[in-house]
mmCIF file of C-alpha atoms in Angstrom:
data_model
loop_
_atom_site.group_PDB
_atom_site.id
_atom_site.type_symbol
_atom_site.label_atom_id
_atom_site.label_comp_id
_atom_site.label_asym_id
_atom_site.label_seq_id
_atom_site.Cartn_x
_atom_site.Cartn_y
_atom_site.Cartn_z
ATOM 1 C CA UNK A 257 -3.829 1.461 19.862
ATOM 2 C CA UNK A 258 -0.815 2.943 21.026
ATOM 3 C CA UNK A 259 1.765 5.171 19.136
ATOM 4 C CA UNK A 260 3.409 2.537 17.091
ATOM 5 C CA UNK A 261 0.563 0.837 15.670
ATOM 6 C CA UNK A 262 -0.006 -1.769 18.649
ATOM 7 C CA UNK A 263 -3.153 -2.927 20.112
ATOM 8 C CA UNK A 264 -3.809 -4.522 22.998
ATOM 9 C CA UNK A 265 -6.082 -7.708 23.037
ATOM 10 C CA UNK A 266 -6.623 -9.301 26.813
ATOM 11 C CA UNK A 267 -2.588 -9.657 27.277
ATOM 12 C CA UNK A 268 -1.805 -10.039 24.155
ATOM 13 C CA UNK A 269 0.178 -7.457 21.930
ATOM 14 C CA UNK A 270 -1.063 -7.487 18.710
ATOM 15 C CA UNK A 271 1.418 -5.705 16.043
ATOM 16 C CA UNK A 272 0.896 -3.589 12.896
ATOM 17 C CA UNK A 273 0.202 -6.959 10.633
ATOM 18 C CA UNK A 274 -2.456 -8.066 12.654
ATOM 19 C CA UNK A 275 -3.846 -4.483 13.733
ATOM 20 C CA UNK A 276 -6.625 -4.341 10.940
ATOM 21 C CA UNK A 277 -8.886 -6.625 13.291
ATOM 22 C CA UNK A 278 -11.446 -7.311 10.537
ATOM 23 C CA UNK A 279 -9.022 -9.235 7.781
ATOM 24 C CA UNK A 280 -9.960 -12.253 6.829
ATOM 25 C CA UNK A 281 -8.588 -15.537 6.332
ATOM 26 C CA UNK A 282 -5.937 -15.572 3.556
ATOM 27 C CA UNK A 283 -6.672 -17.384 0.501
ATOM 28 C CA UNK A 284 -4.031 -19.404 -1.409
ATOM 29 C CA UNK A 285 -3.408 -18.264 -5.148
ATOM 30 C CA UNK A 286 -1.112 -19.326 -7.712
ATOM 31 C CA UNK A 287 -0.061 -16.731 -9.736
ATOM 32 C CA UNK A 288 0.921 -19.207 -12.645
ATOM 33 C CA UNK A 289 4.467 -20.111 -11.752
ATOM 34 C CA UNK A 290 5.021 -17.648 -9.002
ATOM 35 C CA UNK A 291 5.716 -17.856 -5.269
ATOM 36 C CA UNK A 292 2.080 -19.052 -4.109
ATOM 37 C CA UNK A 293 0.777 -15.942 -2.667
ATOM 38 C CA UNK A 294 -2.071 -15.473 -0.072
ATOM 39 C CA UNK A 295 -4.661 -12.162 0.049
ATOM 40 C CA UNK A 296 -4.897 -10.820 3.060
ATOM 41 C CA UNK A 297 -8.085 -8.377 3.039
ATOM 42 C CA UNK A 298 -7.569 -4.792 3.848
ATOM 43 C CA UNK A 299 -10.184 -2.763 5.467
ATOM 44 C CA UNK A 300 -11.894 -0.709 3.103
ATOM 45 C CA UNK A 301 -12.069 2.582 4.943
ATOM 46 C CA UNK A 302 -10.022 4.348 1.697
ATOM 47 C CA UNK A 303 -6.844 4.021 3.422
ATOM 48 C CA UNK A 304 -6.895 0.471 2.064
ATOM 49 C CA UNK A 305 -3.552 1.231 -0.341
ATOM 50 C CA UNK A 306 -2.138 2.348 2.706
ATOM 51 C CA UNK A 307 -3.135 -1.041 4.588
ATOM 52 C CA UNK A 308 -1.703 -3.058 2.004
ATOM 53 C CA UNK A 309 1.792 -1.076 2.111
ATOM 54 C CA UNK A 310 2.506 -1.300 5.534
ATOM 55 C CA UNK A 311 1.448 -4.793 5.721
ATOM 56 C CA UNK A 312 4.762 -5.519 4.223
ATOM 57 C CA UNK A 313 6.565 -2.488 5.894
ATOM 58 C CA UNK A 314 5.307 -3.517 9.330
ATOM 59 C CA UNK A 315 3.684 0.024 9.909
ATOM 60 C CA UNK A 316 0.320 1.682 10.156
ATOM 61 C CA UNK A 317 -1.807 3.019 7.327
ATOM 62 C CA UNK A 318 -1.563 6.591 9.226
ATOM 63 C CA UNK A 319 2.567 6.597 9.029
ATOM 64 C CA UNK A 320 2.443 4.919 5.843
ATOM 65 C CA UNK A 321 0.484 7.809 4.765
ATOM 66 C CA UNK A 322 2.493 10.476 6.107
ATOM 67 C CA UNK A 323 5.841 9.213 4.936
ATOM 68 C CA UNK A 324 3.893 8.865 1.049
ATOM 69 C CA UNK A 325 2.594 12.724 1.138
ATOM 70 C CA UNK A 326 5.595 13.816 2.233
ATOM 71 C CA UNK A 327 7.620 11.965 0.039
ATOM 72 C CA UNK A 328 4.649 13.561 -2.827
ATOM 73 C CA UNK A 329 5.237 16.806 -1.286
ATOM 74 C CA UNK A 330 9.243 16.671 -1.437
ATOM 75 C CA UNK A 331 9.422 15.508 -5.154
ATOM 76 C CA UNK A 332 6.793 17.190 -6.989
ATOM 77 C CA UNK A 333 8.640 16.907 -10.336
ATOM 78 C CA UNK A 334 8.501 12.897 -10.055
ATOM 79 C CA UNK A 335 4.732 12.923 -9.697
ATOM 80 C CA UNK A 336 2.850 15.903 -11.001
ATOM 81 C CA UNK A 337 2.441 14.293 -14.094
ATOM 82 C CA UNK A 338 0.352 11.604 -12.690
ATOM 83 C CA UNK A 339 -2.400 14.209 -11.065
ATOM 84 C CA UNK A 340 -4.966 16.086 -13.054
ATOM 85 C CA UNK A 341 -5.825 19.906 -11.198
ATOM 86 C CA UNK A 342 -4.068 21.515 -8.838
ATOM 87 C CA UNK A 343 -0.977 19.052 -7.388
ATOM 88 C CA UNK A 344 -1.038 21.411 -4.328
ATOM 89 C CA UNK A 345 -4.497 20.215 -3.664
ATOM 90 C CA UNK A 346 -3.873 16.826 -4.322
ATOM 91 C CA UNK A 347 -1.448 16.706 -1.691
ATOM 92 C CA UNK A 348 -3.178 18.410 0.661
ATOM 93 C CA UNK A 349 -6.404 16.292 0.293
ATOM 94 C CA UNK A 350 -4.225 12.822 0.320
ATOM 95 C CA UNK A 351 -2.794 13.807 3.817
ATOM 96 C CA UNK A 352 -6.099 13.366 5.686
ATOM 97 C CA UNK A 353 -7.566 9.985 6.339
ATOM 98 C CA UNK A 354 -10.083 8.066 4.071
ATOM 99 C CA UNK A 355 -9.001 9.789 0.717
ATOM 100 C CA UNK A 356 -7.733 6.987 -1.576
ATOM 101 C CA UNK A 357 -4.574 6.182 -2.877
ATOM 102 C CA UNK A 358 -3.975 5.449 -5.803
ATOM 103 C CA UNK A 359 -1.013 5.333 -8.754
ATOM 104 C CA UNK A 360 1.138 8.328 -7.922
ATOM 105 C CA UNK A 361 1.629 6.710 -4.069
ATOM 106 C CA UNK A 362 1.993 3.365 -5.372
ATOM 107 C CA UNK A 363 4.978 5.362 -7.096
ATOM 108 C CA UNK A 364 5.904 6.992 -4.260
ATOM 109 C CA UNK A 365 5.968 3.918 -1.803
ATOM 110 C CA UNK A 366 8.723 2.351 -4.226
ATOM 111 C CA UNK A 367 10.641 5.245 -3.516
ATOM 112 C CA UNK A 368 9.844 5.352 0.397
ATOM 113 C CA UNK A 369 10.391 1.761 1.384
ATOM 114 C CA UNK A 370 12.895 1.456 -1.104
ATOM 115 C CA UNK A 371 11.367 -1.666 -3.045
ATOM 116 C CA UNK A 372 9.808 -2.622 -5.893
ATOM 117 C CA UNK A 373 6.105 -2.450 -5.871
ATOM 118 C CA UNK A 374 3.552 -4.570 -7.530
ATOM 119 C CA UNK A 375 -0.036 -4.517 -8.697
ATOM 120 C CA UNK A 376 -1.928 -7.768 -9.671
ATOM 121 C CA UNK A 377 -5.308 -7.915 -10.977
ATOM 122 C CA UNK A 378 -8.204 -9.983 -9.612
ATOM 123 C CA UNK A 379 -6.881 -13.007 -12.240
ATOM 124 C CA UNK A 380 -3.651 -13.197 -10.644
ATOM 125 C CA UNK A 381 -1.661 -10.843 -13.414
ATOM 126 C CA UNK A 382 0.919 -8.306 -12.842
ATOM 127 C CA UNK A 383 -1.012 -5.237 -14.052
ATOM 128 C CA UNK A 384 1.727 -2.417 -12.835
ATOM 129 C CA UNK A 385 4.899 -2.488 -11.650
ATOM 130 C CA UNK A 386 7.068 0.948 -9.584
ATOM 131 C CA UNK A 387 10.352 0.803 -8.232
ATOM 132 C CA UNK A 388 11.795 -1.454 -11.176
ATOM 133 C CA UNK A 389 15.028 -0.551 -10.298
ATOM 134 C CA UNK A 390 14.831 -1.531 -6.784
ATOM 135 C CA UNK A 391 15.915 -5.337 -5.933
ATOM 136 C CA UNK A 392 15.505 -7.623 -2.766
ATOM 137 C CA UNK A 393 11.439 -8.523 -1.545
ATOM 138 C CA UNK A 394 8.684 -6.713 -3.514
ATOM 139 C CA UNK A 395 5.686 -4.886 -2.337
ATOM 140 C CA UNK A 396 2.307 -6.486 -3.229
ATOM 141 C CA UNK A 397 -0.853 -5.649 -3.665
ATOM 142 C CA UNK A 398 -3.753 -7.045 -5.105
ATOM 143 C CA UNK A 399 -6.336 -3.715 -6.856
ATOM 144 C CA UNK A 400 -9.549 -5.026 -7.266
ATOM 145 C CA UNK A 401 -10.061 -2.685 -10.586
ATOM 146 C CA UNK A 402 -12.705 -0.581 -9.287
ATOM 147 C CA UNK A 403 -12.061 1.002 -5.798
ATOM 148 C CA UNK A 404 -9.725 -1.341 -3.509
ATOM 149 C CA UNK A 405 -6.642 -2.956 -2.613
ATOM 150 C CA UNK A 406 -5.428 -5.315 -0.663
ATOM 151 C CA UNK A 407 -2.198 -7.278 0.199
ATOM 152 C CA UNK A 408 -0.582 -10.012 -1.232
ATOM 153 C CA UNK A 409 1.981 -12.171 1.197
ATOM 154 C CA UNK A 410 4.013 -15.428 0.490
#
């Protein structure tokens, strides 16, 4: 992988959307009138939140990352109330790899990227929704109500 996310594959450059090599084949839903959506699996090595956001930012789960806990960092007041214990902590254990994301990023990545983000359930629902205020192509991910995420594309 080289620094912008890219792999190489024989001669072929393989970008951000199709660097998590072990997704699977999308499968059609129909969220009951909405855009049919396909889920496109996320590896579950607890950056999977971050996975699912920069499938639709067209960056890595590491930048995605680093732009959310800084973004956590910057604007404590906007998030503190979401974390239980010390928010310095928090922060500090969310910037390394494999710690899992969760509601205040999901917050934070509206804010970031600038877009509305949503979370559906495993029946196709709109469970939570960030950003509200922010129009044009939503974020969307798919939280499997236990311990996972992954992306939802037209």
């Amino acid at each position: 992988m080289d620094s912008k996310g890219f792999i190489m594959i024989g001669t072929l450059t393989v970008g951000v959307l199709l660097s998590m090599a072990i997704l699977e084949e999308p499968v059609p839903l129909n969220l009951g009138g909405s855009p049919k959506l396909e889920v496109v699996s996320c590896p579950g090595d607890g950056s999977c939140l971050f996975w699912a956001i920069g499938y639709h930012v067209m960056e890595n789960a590491h930048t995605v990352r680093g732009k959310i806990v800084n973004e956590l960092d910057l604007n404590r007041s906007k998030y503190e109330s979401f974390v239980t214990g010390s928010y310095n902590k928090y922060v500090r254990e969310m910037s390394m790899p494999g710690t899992w994301g969760d509601e205040p990023e999901l917050a934070a990545a509206a804010h970031v990227y600038r877009r509305r983000v949503e979370v559906y359930d495993m029946n196709k629902k709109i469970i939570s929704t960030y950003g509200t205020s922010f129009i044009g192509n939503p974020i969307r991910v798919r939280y499997n109500g236990s311990s996972h995420y992954d992306t939802l594309k037209y």
